[in-house]
């Protein structure tokens, strides 16, 4: 399969108007897992440390490449494009050609370093940082209703975080359940004013605006990779609604 790597939609591999782009060496930091991190809590009267949650540091990516252009002017056009690509961050970095297409959001980690070995050849290095160290692939949607639960899954290798939109009418609120955990929403659901439950931010939104309170209990369970689970919505009192969960294939 042909490799295609893009930053903010611009190809860093393959032919463009400005020249032929090629990756040099390894795609540093992409295929590795990021460094784990945890808060050490020493056992003052025992051996070792207490068990604490393990998270991940930012993913540090370095792309080394080369551009060969048909003339000197085109080469400097390519250099101008390259210098501006990372911008002020929040750019999508996409890797295709090495298994499933995967992407992450990156910020500049340092300057774009450019050298010109000849009048028609440029070599460069782009240091990037993904504050969210996870990589994402395809997204899929699953809809559950009061009378119909739905099987959910994703094809990544790390736990995926759900994003749920609920529309309908439930004056006493509702309960979303999967993986043996539940989010109980007490905020009334009104027709024409859908709710969003963001499991990443652990927040409830109504009509796009954040809601203070509105939840009685909330266990924001993630969806494990490689297995199916069941997602359901039930009214706390009466009513009917549809809950649509969005999941991305999630990789570490």
mmCIF file of C-alpha atoms in Angstrom:
data_model
loop_
_atom_site.group_PDB
_atom_site.id
_atom_site.type_symbol
_atom_site.label_atom_id
_atom_site.label_comp_id
_atom_site.label_asym_id
_atom_site.label_seq_id
_atom_site.Cartn_x
_atom_site.Cartn_y
_atom_site.Cartn_z
ATOM 1 C CA UNK A 1 0.000 0.000 0.000
ATOM 2 C CA UNK A 2 1.256 3.483 -0.874
ATOM 3 C CA UNK A 3 2.075 5.660 2.121
ATOM 4 C CA UNK A 4 0.182 8.949 2.379
ATOM 5 C CA UNK A 5 0.886 11.302 5.284
ATOM 6 C CA UNK A 6 -0.807 14.683 5.542
ATOM 7 C CA UNK A 7 -0.604 17.641 7.912
ATOM 8 C CA UNK A 8 -3.571 20.013 7.900
ATOM 9 C CA UNK A 9 -4.692 18.323 4.684
ATOM 10 C CA UNK A 10 -1.398 18.932 2.821
ATOM 11 C CA UNK A 11 0.528 15.832 1.638
ATOM 12 C CA UNK A 12 3.970 15.288 3.136
ATOM 13 C CA UNK A 13 4.490 12.275 0.858
ATOM 14 C CA UNK A 14 3.934 11.924 -2.866
ATOM 15 C CA UNK A 15 3.865 14.368 -5.815
ATOM 16 C CA UNK A 16 2.386 17.878 -5.635
ATOM 17 C CA UNK A 17 2.608 20.951 -7.860
ATOM 18 C CA UNK A 18 5.665 22.082 -5.881
ATOM 19 C CA UNK A 19 7.641 18.843 -6.093
ATOM 20 C CA UNK A 20 7.866 15.250 -4.921
ATOM 21 C CA UNK A 21 7.685 14.841 -1.132
ATOM 22 C CA UNK A 22 9.276 11.862 0.610
ATOM 23 C CA UNK A 23 9.653 10.726 4.211
ATOM 24 C CA UNK A 24 13.226 10.101 5.361
ATOM 25 C CA UNK A 25 13.916 7.535 8.069
ATOM 26 C CA UNK A 26 11.432 6.466 10.715
ATOM 27 C CA UNK A 27 8.186 8.246 11.538
ATOM 28 C CA UNK A 28 9.485 8.943 15.014
ATOM 29 C CA UNK A 29 6.957 8.707 17.843
ATOM 30 C CA UNK A 30 4.039 7.495 15.743
ATOM 31 C CA UNK A 31 4.230 3.725 16.065
ATOM 32 C CA UNK A 32 5.585 3.792 19.631
ATOM 33 C CA UNK A 33 3.356 4.122 22.658
ATOM 34 C CA UNK A 34 3.794 7.427 24.531
ATOM 35 C CA UNK A 35 5.507 7.408 27.905
ATOM 36 C CA UNK A 36 3.277 6.358 30.812
ATOM 37 C CA UNK A 37 2.927 8.693 33.771
ATOM 38 C CA UNK A 38 1.604 8.339 37.307
ATOM 39 C CA UNK A 39 1.737 10.157 40.636
ATOM 40 C CA UNK A 40 3.973 8.209 42.973
ATOM 41 C CA UNK A 41 2.446 7.639 46.377
ATOM 42 C CA UNK A 42 5.150 5.987 48.517
ATOM 43 C CA UNK A 43 4.289 3.518 51.260
ATOM 44 C CA UNK A 44 6.004 5.200 54.208
ATOM 45 C CA UNK A 45 5.620 2.088 56.374
ATOM 46 C CA UNK A 46 5.935 -0.533 53.650
ATOM 47 C CA UNK A 47 7.663 -1.585 50.469
ATOM 48 C CA UNK A 48 7.262 0.248 47.195
ATOM 49 C CA UNK A 49 4.385 2.590 46.320
ATOM 50 C CA UNK A 50 0.616 2.568 46.441
ATOM 51 C CA UNK A 51 -1.128 1.602 43.215
ATOM 52 C CA UNK A 52 -2.206 4.768 41.367
ATOM 53 C CA UNK A 53 -3.802 5.426 37.992
ATOM 54 C CA UNK A 54 -1.534 5.214 34.939
ATOM 55 C CA UNK A 55 -2.020 7.830 32.219
ATOM 56 C CA UNK A 56 0.078 8.854 29.212
ATOM 57 C CA UNK A 57 2.316 11.770 28.382
ATOM 58 C CA UNK A 58 1.786 13.734 25.168
ATOM 59 C CA UNK A 59 2.746 11.932 21.968
ATOM 60 C CA UNK A 60 5.912 13.480 20.471
ATOM 61 C CA UNK A 61 6.159 13.059 16.688
ATOM 62 C CA UNK A 62 9.075 13.991 14.437
ATOM 63 C CA UNK A 63 8.694 13.944 10.654
ATOM 64 C CA UNK A 64 11.858 14.106 8.552
ATOM 65 C CA UNK A 65 11.407 14.594 4.836
ATOM 66 C CA UNK A 66 12.713 15.725 1.480
ATOM 67 C CA UNK A 67 11.225 17.677 -1.415
ATOM 68 C CA UNK A 68 12.631 17.557 -4.945
ATOM 69 C CA UNK A 69 11.238 20.277 -7.231
ATOM 70 C CA UNK A 70 11.617 20.873 -10.963
ATOM 71 C CA UNK A 71 13.039 24.360 -10.384
ATOM 72 C CA UNK A 72 14.282 26.694 -7.653
ATOM 73 C CA UNK A 73 11.128 28.841 -7.501
ATOM 74 C CA UNK A 74 8.865 25.856 -6.928
ATOM 75 C CA UNK A 75 11.215 24.631 -4.217
ATOM 76 C CA UNK A 76 10.823 27.881 -2.270
ATOM 77 C CA UNK A 77 7.065 27.752 -2.732
ATOM 78 C CA UNK A 78 7.182 24.337 -1.080
ATOM 79 C CA UNK A 79 9.339 25.771 1.720
ATOM 80 C CA UNK A 80 6.827 28.544 2.346
ATOM 81 C CA UNK A 81 3.963 26.066 2.553
ATOM 82 C CA UNK A 82 5.964 23.824 4.861
ATOM 83 C CA UNK A 83 6.931 26.578 7.306
ATOM 84 C CA UNK A 84 3.273 27.537 7.772
ATOM 85 C CA UNK A 85 1.770 24.032 8.043
ATOM 86 C CA UNK A 86 1.899 23.552 11.854
ATOM 87 C CA UNK A 87 0.496 27.076 12.331
ATOM 88 C CA UNK A 88 -0.674 27.782 15.871
ATOM 89 C CA UNK A 89 -1.618 24.176 16.452
ATOM 90 C CA UNK A 90 -4.810 22.198 16.368
ATOM 91 C CA UNK A 91 -3.864 20.616 13.019
ATOM 92 C CA UNK A 92 -4.795 17.114 11.930
ATOM 93 C CA UNK A 93 -1.932 14.697 11.252
ATOM 94 C CA UNK A 94 -3.053 11.673 9.214
ATOM 95 C CA UNK A 95 -1.140 8.484 8.395
ATOM 96 C CA UNK A 96 -2.424 6.161 5.658
ATOM 97 C CA UNK A 97 -0.691 3.105 4.219
ATOM 98 C CA UNK A 98 0.285 1.320 7.449
ATOM 99 C CA UNK A 99 -2.827 -0.631 8.382
ATOM 100 C CA UNK A 100 -6.001 1.321 9.210
ATOM 101 C CA UNK A 101 -5.964 5.068 8.532
ATOM 102 C CA UNK A 102 -5.138 6.842 11.804
ATOM 103 C CA UNK A 103 -5.059 10.508 12.798
ATOM 104 C CA UNK A 104 -4.400 12.758 15.751
ATOM 105 C CA UNK A 105 -4.443 16.492 16.469
ATOM 106 C CA UNK A 106 -1.013 18.132 16.771
ATOM 107 C CA UNK A 107 0.647 21.374 17.846
ATOM 108 C CA UNK A 108 4.113 22.648 16.864
ATOM 109 C CA UNK A 109 6.790 21.412 19.288
ATOM 110 C CA UNK A 110 9.591 23.495 17.821
ATOM 111 C CA UNK A 111 10.542 25.252 14.614
ATOM 112 C CA UNK A 112 10.259 23.664 11.178
ATOM 113 C CA UNK A 113 13.947 23.203 10.257
ATOM 114 C CA UNK A 114 14.701 23.533 6.518
ATOM 115 C CA UNK A 115 17.946 23.129 4.580
ATOM 116 C CA UNK A 116 18.670 23.401 0.837
ATOM 117 C CA UNK A 117 21.383 20.920 -0.251
ATOM 118 C CA UNK A 118 20.835 21.941 -3.899
ATOM 119 C CA UNK A 119 18.785 24.484 -5.856
ATOM 120 C CA UNK A 120 16.051 21.917 -6.437
ATOM 121 C CA UNK A 121 16.207 19.812 -3.251
ATOM 122 C CA UNK A 122 15.056 20.636 0.259
ATOM 123 C CA UNK A 123 15.334 18.584 3.435
ATOM 124 C CA UNK A 124 13.278 19.356 6.509
ATOM 125 C CA UNK A 125 12.207 18.302 9.984
ATOM 126 C CA UNK A 126 8.823 18.978 11.606
ATOM 127 C CA UNK A 127 8.616 18.419 15.400
ATOM 128 C CA UNK A 128 5.029 17.956 16.576
ATOM 129 C CA UNK A 129 3.224 17.267 19.838
ATOM 130 C CA UNK A 130 -0.146 15.564 20.246
ATOM 131 C CA UNK A 131 -1.494 16.783 23.588
ATOM 132 C CA UNK A 132 -4.062 13.984 23.350
ATOM 133 C CA UNK A 133 -1.708 11.013 22.915
ATOM 134 C CA UNK A 134 -4.331 8.713 21.409
ATOM 135 C CA UNK A 135 -4.708 8.061 17.694
ATOM 136 C CA UNK A 136 -8.115 7.765 16.052
ATOM 137 C CA UNK A 137 -9.517 5.983 13.030
ATOM 138 C CA UNK A 138 -13.002 5.384 11.676
ATOM 139 C CA UNK A 139 -16.028 6.695 13.515
ATOM 140 C CA UNK A 140 -19.325 4.888 13.814
ATOM 141 C CA UNK A 141 -22.742 5.738 15.258
ATOM 142 C CA UNK A 142 -25.121 3.542 17.249
ATOM 143 C CA UNK A 143 -28.713 4.516 18.069
ATOM 144 C CA UNK A 144 -30.731 3.149 20.976
ATOM 145 C CA UNK A 145 -34.353 3.879 21.883
ATOM 146 C CA UNK A 146 -36.558 3.092 24.851
ATOM 147 C CA UNK A 147 -37.743 -0.135 23.273
ATOM 148 C CA UNK A 148 -34.530 -1.089 21.480
ATOM 149 C CA UNK A 149 -31.026 -1.455 22.917
ATOM 150 C CA UNK A 150 -28.074 -1.504 20.525
ATOM 151 C CA UNK A 151 -24.774 -3.398 20.333
ATOM 152 C CA UNK A 152 -21.730 -1.082 20.353
ATOM 153 C CA UNK A 153 -18.091 -1.746 19.462
ATOM 154 C CA UNK A 154 -14.930 -0.238 17.992
ATOM 155 C CA UNK A 155 -11.888 -1.711 16.266
ATOM 156 C CA UNK A 156 -9.037 0.118 17.991
ATOM 157 C CA UNK A 157 -6.666 -1.175 20.667
ATOM 158 C CA UNK A 158 -7.479 1.243 23.524
ATOM 159 C CA UNK A 159 -10.631 2.272 25.388
ATOM 160 C CA UNK A 160 -12.858 4.620 23.353
ATOM 161 C CA UNK A 161 -14.727 7.589 24.867
ATOM 162 C CA UNK A 162 -18.412 7.903 23.895
ATOM 163 C CA UNK A 163 -20.209 11.043 22.767
ATOM 164 C CA UNK A 164 -23.999 10.782 23.022
ATOM 165 C CA UNK A 165 -26.799 12.962 21.576
ATOM 166 C CA UNK A 166 -30.298 12.420 22.989
ATOM 167 C CA UNK A 167 -33.468 13.735 21.321
ATOM 168 C CA UNK A 168 -37.107 13.235 22.213
ATOM 169 C CA UNK A 169 -39.268 13.996 25.251
ATOM 170 C CA UNK A 170 -38.614 12.673 28.757
ATOM 171 C CA UNK A 171 -39.898 15.108 31.417
ATOM 172 C CA UNK A 172 -38.299 13.198 34.291
ATOM 173 C CA UNK A 173 -34.960 12.686 32.562
ATOM 174 C CA UNK A 174 -33.392 9.402 31.549
ATOM 175 C CA UNK A 175 -30.607 6.902 32.197
ATOM 176 C CA UNK A 176 -27.881 5.924 29.722
ATOM 177 C CA UNK A 177 -26.247 2.555 30.388
ATOM 178 C CA UNK A 178 -23.419 0.458 29.002
ATOM 179 C CA UNK A 179 -20.576 -1.670 30.381
ATOM 180 C CA UNK A 180 -22.457 -2.076 33.654
ATOM 181 C CA UNK A 181 -22.289 1.676 34.344
ATOM 182 C CA UNK A 182 -24.895 4.417 34.073
ATOM 183 C CA UNK A 183 -25.263 8.146 33.598
ATOM 184 C CA UNK A 184 -28.499 9.341 35.209
ATOM 185 C CA UNK A 185 -29.740 12.629 33.740
ATOM 186 C CA UNK A 186 -32.406 14.464 35.783
ATOM 187 C CA UNK A 187 -32.608 17.496 33.464
ATOM 188 C CA UNK A 188 -35.933 17.293 31.545
ATOM 189 C CA UNK A 189 -35.573 16.378 27.875
ATOM 190 C CA UNK A 190 -37.823 18.577 25.734
ATOM 191 C CA UNK A 191 -38.669 18.042 22.067
ATOM 192 C CA UNK A 192 -36.619 20.327 19.831
ATOM 193 C CA UNK A 193 -33.909 20.853 22.479
ATOM 194 C CA UNK A 194 -31.591 17.818 22.315
ATOM 195 C CA UNK A 195 -29.131 16.896 25.031
ATOM 196 C CA UNK A 196 -25.473 16.048 24.528
ATOM 197 C CA UNK A 197 -23.605 13.926 27.063
ATOM 198 C CA UNK A 198 -19.867 14.351 26.511
ATOM 199 C CA UNK A 199 -18.095 11.480 28.284
ATOM 200 C CA UNK A 200 -14.691 13.077 27.714
ATOM 201 C CA UNK A 201 -15.563 16.416 29.333
ATOM 202 C CA UNK A 202 -18.012 14.735 31.750
ATOM 203 C CA UNK A 203 -20.582 17.391 30.990
ATOM 204 C CA UNK A 204 -24.219 17.659 29.968
ATOM 205 C CA UNK A 205 -25.249 20.173 27.296
ATOM 206 C CA UNK A 206 -28.765 21.253 26.336
ATOM 207 C CA UNK A 207 -29.301 22.923 22.989
ATOM 208 C CA UNK A 208 -25.513 23.329 22.806
ATOM 209 C CA UNK A 209 -25.252 25.167 26.161
ATOM 210 C CA UNK A 210 -23.668 23.568 29.261
ATOM 211 C CA UNK A 211 -26.084 22.595 32.036
ATOM 212 C CA UNK A 212 -25.163 23.108 35.680
ATOM 213 C CA UNK A 213 -26.379 20.137 37.622
ATOM 214 C CA UNK A 214 -28.833 18.023 35.700
ATOM 215 C CA UNK A 215 -27.122 14.780 36.714
ATOM 216 C CA UNK A 216 -27.811 12.711 39.805
ATOM 217 C CA UNK A 217 -25.154 10.049 39.303
ATOM 218 C CA UNK A 218 -22.681 9.561 36.482
ATOM 219 C CA UNK A 219 -20.207 6.796 35.750
ATOM 220 C CA UNK A 220 -18.604 7.727 32.449
ATOM 221 C CA UNK A 221 -17.549 4.270 31.293
ATOM 222 C CA UNK A 222 -15.372 3.929 28.212
ATOM 223 C CA UNK A 223 -15.874 1.259 25.571
ATOM 224 C CA UNK A 224 -13.209 -1.423 25.594
ATOM 225 C CA UNK A 225 -11.684 -2.568 22.288
ATOM 226 C CA UNK A 226 -12.331 -5.901 20.669
ATOM 227 C CA UNK A 227 -15.670 -6.755 22.241
ATOM 228 C CA UNK A 228 -19.328 -5.875 21.865
ATOM 229 C CA UNK A 229 -21.325 -4.197 24.607
ATOM 230 C CA UNK A 230 -24.955 -3.104 24.898
ATOM 231 C CA UNK A 231 -26.041 0.537 25.047
ATOM 232 C CA UNK A 232 -29.498 1.496 26.327
ATOM 233 C CA UNK A 233 -31.653 4.466 27.287
ATOM 234 C CA UNK A 234 -34.493 4.236 29.799
ATOM 235 C CA UNK A 235 -36.843 6.986 31.058
ATOM 236 C CA UNK A 236 -36.626 7.917 34.719
ATOM 237 C CA UNK A 237 -40.415 8.411 34.683
ATOM 238 C CA UNK A 238 -42.115 8.493 31.265
ATOM 239 C CA UNK A 239 -41.405 9.508 27.695
ATOM 240 C CA UNK A 240 -39.615 8.376 24.589
ATOM 241 C CA UNK A 241 -36.274 9.312 23.056
ATOM 242 C CA UNK A 242 -33.430 8.215 20.830
ATOM 243 C CA UNK A 243 -29.828 8.211 22.061
ATOM 244 C CA UNK A 244 -27.112 8.172 19.395
ATOM 245 C CA UNK A 245 -23.593 7.249 20.519
ATOM 246 C CA UNK A 246 -20.568 8.184 18.410
ATOM 247 C CA UNK A 247 -17.393 6.137 18.844
ATOM 248 C CA UNK A 248 -14.010 6.460 17.150
ATOM 249 C CA UNK A 249 -11.675 3.513 16.683
ATOM 250 C CA UNK A 250 -9.127 4.478 19.336
ATOM 251 C CA UNK A 251 -5.441 3.496 19.377
ATOM 252 C CA UNK A 252 -2.474 4.069 21.670
#
